[in-house]
mmCIF file of C-alpha atoms in Angstrom:
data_model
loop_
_atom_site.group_PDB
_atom_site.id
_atom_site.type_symbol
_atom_site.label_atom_id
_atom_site.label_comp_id
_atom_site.label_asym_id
_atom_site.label_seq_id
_atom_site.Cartn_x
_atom_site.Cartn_y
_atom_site.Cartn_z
ATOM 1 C CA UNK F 13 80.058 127.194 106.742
ATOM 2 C CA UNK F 14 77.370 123.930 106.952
ATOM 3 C CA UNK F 15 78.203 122.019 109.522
ATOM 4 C CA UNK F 16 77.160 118.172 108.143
ATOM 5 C CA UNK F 17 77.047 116.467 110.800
ATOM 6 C CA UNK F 18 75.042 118.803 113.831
ATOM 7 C CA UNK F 19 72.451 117.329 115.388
ATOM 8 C CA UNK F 20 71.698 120.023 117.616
ATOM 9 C CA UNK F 21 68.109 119.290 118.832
ATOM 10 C CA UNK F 22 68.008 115.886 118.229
ATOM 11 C CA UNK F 23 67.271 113.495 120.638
ATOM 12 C CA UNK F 24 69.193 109.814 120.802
ATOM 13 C CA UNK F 25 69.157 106.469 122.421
ATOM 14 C CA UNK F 26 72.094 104.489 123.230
ATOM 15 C CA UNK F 27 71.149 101.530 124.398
ATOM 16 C CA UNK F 28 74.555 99.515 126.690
ATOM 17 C CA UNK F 29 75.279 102.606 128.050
ATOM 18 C CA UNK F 30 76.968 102.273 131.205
ATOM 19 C CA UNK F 31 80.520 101.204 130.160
ATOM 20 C CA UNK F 32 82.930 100.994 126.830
ATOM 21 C CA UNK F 33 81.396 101.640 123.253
ATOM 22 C CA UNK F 34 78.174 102.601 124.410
ATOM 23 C CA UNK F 35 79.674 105.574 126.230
ATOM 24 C CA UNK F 36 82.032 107.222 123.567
ATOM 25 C CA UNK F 37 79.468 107.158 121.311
ATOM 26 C CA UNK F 38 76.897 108.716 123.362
ATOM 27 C CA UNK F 39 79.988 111.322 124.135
ATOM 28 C CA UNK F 40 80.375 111.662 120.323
ATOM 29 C CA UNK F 41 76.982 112.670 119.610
ATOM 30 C CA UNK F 42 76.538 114.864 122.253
ATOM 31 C CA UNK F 43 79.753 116.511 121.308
ATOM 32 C CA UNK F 44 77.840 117.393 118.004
ATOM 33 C CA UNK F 45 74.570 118.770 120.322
ATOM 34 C CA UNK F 46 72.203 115.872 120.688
ATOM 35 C CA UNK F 47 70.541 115.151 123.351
ATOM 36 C CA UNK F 48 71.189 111.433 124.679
ATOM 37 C CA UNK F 49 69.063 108.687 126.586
ATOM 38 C CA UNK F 50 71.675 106.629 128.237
ATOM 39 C CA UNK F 51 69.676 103.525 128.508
ATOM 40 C CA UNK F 52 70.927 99.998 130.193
ATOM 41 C CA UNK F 53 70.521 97.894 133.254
ATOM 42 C CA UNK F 54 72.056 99.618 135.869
ATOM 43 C CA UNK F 55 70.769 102.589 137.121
ATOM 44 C CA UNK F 56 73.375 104.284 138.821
ATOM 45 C CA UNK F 57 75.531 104.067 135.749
ATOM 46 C CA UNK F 58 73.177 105.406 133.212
ATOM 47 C CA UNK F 59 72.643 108.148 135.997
ATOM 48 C CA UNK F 60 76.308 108.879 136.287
ATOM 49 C CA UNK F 61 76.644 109.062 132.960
ATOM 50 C CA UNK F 62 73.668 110.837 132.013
ATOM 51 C CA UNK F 63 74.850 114.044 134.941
ATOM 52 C CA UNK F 64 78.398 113.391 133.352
ATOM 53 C CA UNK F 65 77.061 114.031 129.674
ATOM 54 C CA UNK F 66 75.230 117.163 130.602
ATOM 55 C CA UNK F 67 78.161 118.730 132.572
ATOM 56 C CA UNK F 68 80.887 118.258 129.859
ATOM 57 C CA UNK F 69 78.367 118.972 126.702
ATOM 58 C CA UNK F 70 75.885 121.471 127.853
ATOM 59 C CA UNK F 71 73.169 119.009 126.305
ATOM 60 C CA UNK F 72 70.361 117.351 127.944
ATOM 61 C CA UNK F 73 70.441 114.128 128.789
ATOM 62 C CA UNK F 74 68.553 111.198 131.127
ATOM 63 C CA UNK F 75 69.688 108.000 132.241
ATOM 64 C CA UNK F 76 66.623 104.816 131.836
ATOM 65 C CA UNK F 77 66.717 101.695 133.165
ATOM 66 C CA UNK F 78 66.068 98.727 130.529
ATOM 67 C CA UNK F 79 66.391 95.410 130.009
ATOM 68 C CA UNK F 80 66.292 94.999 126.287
ATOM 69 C CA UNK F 81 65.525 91.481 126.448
ATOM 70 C CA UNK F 82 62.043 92.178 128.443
ATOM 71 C CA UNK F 83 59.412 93.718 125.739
ATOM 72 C CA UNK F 84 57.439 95.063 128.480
ATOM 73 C CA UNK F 85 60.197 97.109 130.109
ATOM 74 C CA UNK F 86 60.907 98.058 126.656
ATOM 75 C CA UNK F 87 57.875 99.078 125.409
ATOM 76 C CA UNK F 88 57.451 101.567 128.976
ATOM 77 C CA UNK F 89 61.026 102.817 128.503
ATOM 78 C CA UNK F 90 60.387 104.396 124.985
ATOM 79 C CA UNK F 91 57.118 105.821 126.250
ATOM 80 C CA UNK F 92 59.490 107.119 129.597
ATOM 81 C CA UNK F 93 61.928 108.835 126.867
ATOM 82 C CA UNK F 94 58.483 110.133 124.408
ATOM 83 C CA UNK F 95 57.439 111.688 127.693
ATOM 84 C CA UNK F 96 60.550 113.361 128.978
ATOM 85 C CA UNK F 97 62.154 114.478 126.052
ATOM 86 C CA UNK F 98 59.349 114.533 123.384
ATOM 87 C CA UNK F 99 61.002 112.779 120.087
ATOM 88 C CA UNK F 100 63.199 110.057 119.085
ATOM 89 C CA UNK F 101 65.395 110.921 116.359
ATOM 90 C CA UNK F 102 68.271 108.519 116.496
ATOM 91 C CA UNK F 103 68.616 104.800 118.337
ATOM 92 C CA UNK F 104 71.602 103.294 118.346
ATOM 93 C CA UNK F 105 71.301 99.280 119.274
ATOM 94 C CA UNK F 106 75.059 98.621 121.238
ATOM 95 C CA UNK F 107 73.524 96.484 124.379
ATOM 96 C CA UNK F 108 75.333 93.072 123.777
ATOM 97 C CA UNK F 109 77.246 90.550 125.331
ATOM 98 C CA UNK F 110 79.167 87.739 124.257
ATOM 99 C CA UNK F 111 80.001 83.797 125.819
ATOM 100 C CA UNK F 112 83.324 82.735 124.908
ATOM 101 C CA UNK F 113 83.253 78.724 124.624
ATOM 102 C CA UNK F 114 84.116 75.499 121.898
ATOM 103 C CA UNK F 115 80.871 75.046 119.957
ATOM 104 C CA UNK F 116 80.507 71.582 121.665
ATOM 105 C CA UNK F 117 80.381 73.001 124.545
ATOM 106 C CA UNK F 118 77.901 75.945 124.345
ATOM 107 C CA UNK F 119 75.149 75.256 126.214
ATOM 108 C CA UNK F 120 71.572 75.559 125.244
ATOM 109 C CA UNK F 121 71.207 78.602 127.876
ATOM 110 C CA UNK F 122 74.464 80.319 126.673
ATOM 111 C CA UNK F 123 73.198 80.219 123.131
ATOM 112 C CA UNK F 124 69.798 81.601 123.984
ATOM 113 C CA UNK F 125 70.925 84.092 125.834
ATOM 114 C CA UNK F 126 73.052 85.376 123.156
ATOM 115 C CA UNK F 127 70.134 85.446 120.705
ATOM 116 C CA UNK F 128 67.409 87.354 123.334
ATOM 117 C CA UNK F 129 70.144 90.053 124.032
ATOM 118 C CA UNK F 130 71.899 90.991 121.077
ATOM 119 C CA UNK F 131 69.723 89.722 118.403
ATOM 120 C CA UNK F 132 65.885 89.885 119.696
ATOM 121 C CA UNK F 133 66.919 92.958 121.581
ATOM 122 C CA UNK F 134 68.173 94.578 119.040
ATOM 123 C CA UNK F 135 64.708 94.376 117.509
ATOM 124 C CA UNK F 136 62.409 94.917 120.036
ATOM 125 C CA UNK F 137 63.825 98.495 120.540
ATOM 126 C CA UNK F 138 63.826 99.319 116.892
ATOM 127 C CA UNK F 139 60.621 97.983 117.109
ATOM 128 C CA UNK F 140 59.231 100.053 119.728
ATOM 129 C CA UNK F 141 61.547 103.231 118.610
ATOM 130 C CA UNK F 142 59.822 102.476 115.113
ATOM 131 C CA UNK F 143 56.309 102.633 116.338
ATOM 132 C CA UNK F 144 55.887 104.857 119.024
ATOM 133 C CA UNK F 145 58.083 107.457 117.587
ATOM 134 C CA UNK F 146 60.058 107.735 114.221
ATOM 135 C CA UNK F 147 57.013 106.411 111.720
ATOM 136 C CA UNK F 148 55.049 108.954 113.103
ATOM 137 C CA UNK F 149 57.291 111.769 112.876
ATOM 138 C CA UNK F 150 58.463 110.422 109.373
ATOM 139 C CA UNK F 151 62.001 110.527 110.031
ATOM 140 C CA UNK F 152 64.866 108.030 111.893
ATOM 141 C CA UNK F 153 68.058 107.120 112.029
ATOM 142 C CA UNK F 154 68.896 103.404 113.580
ATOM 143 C CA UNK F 155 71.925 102.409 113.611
ATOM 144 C CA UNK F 156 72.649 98.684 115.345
ATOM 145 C CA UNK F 157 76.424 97.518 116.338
ATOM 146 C CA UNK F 158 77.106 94.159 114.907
ATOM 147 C CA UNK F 159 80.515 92.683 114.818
ATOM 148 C CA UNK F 160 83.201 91.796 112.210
ATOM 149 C CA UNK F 161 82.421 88.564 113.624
ATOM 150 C CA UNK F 162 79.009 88.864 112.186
ATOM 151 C CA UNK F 163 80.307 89.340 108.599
ATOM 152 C CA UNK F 164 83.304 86.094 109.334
ATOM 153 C CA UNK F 165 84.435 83.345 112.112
ATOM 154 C CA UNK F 166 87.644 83.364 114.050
ATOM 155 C CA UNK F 167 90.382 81.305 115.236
ATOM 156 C CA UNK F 168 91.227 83.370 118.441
ATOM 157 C CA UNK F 169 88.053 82.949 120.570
ATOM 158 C CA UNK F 170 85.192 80.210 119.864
ATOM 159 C CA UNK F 171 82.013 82.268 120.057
ATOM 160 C CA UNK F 172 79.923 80.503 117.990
ATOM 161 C CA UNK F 173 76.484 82.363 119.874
ATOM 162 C CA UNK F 174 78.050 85.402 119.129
ATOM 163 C CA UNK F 175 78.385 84.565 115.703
ATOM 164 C CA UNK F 176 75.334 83.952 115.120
ATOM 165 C CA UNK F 177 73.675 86.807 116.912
ATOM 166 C CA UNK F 178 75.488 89.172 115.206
ATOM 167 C CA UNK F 179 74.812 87.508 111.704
ATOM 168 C CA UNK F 180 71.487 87.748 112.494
ATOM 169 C CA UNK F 181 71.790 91.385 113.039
ATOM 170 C CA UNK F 182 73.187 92.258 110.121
ATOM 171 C CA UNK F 183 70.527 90.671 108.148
ATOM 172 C CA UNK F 184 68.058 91.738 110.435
ATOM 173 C CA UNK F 185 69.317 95.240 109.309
ATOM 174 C CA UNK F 186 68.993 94.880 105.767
ATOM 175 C CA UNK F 187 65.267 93.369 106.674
ATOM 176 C CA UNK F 188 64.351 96.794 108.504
ATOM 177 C CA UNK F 189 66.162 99.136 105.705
ATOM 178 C CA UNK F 190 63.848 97.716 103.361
ATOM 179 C CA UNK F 191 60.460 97.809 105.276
ATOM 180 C CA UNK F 192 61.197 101.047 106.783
ATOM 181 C CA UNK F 193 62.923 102.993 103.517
ATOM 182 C CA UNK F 194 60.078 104.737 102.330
ATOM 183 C CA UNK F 195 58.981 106.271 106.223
ATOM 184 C CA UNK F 196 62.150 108.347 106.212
ATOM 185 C CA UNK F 197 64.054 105.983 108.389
ATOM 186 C CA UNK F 198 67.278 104.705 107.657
ATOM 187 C CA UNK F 199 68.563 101.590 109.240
ATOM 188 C CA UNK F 200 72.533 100.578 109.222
ATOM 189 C CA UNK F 201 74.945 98.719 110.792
ATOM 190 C CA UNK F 202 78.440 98.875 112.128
ATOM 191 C CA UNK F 203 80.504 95.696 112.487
ATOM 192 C CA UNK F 204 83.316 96.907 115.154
ATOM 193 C CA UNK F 205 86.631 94.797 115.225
ATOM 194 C CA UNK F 206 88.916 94.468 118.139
ATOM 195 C CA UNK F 207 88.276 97.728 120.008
ATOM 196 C CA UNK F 208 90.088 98.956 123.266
ATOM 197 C CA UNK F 209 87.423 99.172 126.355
ATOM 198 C CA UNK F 210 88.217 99.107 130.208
ATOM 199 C CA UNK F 211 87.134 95.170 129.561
ATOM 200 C CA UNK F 212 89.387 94.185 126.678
ATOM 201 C CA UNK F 213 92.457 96.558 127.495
ATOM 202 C CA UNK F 214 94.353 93.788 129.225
ATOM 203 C CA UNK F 215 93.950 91.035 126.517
ATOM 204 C CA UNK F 216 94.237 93.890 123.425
ATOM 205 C CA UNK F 217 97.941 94.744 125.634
ATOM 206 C CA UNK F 218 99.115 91.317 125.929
ATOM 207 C CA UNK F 219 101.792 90.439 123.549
ATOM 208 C CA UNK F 220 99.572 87.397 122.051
ATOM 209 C CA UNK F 221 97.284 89.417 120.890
ATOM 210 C CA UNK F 222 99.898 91.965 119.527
ATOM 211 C CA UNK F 223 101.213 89.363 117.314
ATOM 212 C CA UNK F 224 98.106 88.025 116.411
ATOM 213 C CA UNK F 225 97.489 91.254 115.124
ATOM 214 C CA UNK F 226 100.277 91.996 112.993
ATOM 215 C CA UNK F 227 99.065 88.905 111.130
ATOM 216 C CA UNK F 228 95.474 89.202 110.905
ATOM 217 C CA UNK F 229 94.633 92.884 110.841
ATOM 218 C CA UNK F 230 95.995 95.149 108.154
ATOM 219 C CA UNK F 231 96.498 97.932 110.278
ATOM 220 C CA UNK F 232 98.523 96.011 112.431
ATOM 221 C CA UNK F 233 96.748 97.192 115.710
ATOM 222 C CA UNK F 234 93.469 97.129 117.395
ATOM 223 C CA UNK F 235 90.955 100.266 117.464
ATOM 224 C CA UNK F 236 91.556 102.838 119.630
ATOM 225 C CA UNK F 237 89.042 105.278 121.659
ATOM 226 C CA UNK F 238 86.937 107.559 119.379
ATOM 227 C CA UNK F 239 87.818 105.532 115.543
ATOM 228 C CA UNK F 240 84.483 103.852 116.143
ATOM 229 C CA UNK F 241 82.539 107.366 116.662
ATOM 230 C CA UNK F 242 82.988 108.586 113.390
ATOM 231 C CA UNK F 243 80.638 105.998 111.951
ATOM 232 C CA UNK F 244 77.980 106.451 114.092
ATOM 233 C CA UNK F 245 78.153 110.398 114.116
ATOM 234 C CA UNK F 246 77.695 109.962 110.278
ATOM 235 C CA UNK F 247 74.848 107.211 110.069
ATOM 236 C CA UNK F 248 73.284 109.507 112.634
ATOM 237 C CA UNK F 249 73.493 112.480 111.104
ATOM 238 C CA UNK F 250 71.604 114.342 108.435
ATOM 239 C CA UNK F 251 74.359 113.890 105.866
ATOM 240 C CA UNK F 252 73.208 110.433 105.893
ATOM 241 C CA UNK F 253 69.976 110.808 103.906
ATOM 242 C CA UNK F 254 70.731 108.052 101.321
ATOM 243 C CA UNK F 255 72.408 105.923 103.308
ATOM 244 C CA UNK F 256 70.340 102.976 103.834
ATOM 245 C CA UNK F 257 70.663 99.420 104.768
ATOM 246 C CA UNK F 258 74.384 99.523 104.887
ATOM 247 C CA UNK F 259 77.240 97.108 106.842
ATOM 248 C CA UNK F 260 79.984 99.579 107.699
ATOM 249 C CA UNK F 261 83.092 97.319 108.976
ATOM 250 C CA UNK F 262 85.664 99.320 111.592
ATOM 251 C CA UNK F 263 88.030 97.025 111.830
ATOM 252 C CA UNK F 264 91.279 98.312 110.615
ATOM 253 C CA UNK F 265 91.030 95.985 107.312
ATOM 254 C CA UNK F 266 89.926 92.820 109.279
ATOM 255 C CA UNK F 267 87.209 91.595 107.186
ATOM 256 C CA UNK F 268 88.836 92.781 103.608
ATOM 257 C CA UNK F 269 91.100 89.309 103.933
#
């Protein structure tokens, strides 16, 4: 029986990997035999979970230390990864963060922050990934995390930054799906609603937000750990061959209202 989605042999980025999304997903492909680059800031936790990886799914995997906002650490982590584990198949774009704050309010440094990590970040790494590695092997799979909140607004947290970042990484998607098309890369995006991680737990718990959510999401409930892998394990996988330039929302029905 054909398995669709192994990707035994392949070789993936996850960029925010030391905590939350990043994580399962990098546990989600490995589950299916890739090899994974845990890449963020921290180096003990893309360490821990690089040994962690490797000891629960007999793959190979390496933690890197990157900040994705700095092209020049960028640009020497992807030639780190080319020289340690010899391809880049997949990247998937998760490093983000988001400031919480009225509009009037925002500050010029909040705003630009937003924009340099989960916008311009976003494309320096495709960017590098892109050159150094997947138009020269002819094939690639990027996948970038947006937000519902890049597809809508909200009335529960002003995050106007946020917004906008992840607007622009939508879009930016689109952008790189049609440049990149014909050199056997695929780029996508998935727009994540309100998702249970060790940093949103306690608000996701709290019977605000459990009322808020009968209302607003037609589930009735916020994601829990592993819905969001799915997506991911297909945009990464070779059943994915058409699939091109696409905004997949997981967000229980959020942005169908």
């Amino acid at each position: 029986m054909k398995n669709y989605f192994d990707l035994t042999g392949r070789v993936a980025i996850v960029t925010g990997c030391s905590t939350g999304l990043g994580v399962q997903m990098a546990k989600a492909l490995a589950n299916q035999g890739c090899n994974i680059v845990c890449l963020a800031r921290r180096k003990e936790k893309v360490e821990e979970n690089a040994a962690m990886l490797e000891k629960d799914y007999g793959v190979k995997a390496i933690g890197v230390v990157c900040d994705v906002t700095k092209t020049e650490t960028v640009e020497a982590a992807v030639d780190e990864i080319l020289a340690k584990m010899g391809r880049i198949d997949i990247l998937i774009n998760n490093a983000g963060t988001g400031a919480v704050a009225p509009a009037e309010d925002i500050t010029d440094a909040q705003f630009g922050n937003e924009i340099d990590i989960d916008l311009f970040g976003t494309f320096k790494m495709a960017r590098a990934v892109a050159k150094k590695a997947m138009i020269p092997a002819g094939y690639g799979r990027i996948i970038n995390i947006a937000s519902m909140y890049g597809l809508v607004g909200n009335k529960i947290a002003p995050a106007s930054p946020y917004h906008a970042a992840k607007g622009g990484v939508v879009n930016l998607t689109r952008a790189l799906a049609a440049e990149w098309g014909d050199k056997g890369i695929t780029v996508n995006a998935i727009c994540p609603g309100y998702f249970e991680t060790p940093l949103t737990v306690e608000t996701l718990q709290s019977e605000f937000f459990q009322n808020y959510a009968r209302t607003m999401i037609p589930m009735a409930r916020y994601g829990k750990e592993g819905e969001l892998d799915v997506g991911a394990i297909f945009l990464a996988s070779p059943a994915s061959t058409y699939v091109n330039g696409v905004i997949l929302p997981i967000d229980g029905g959020y942005t169908c209202m």
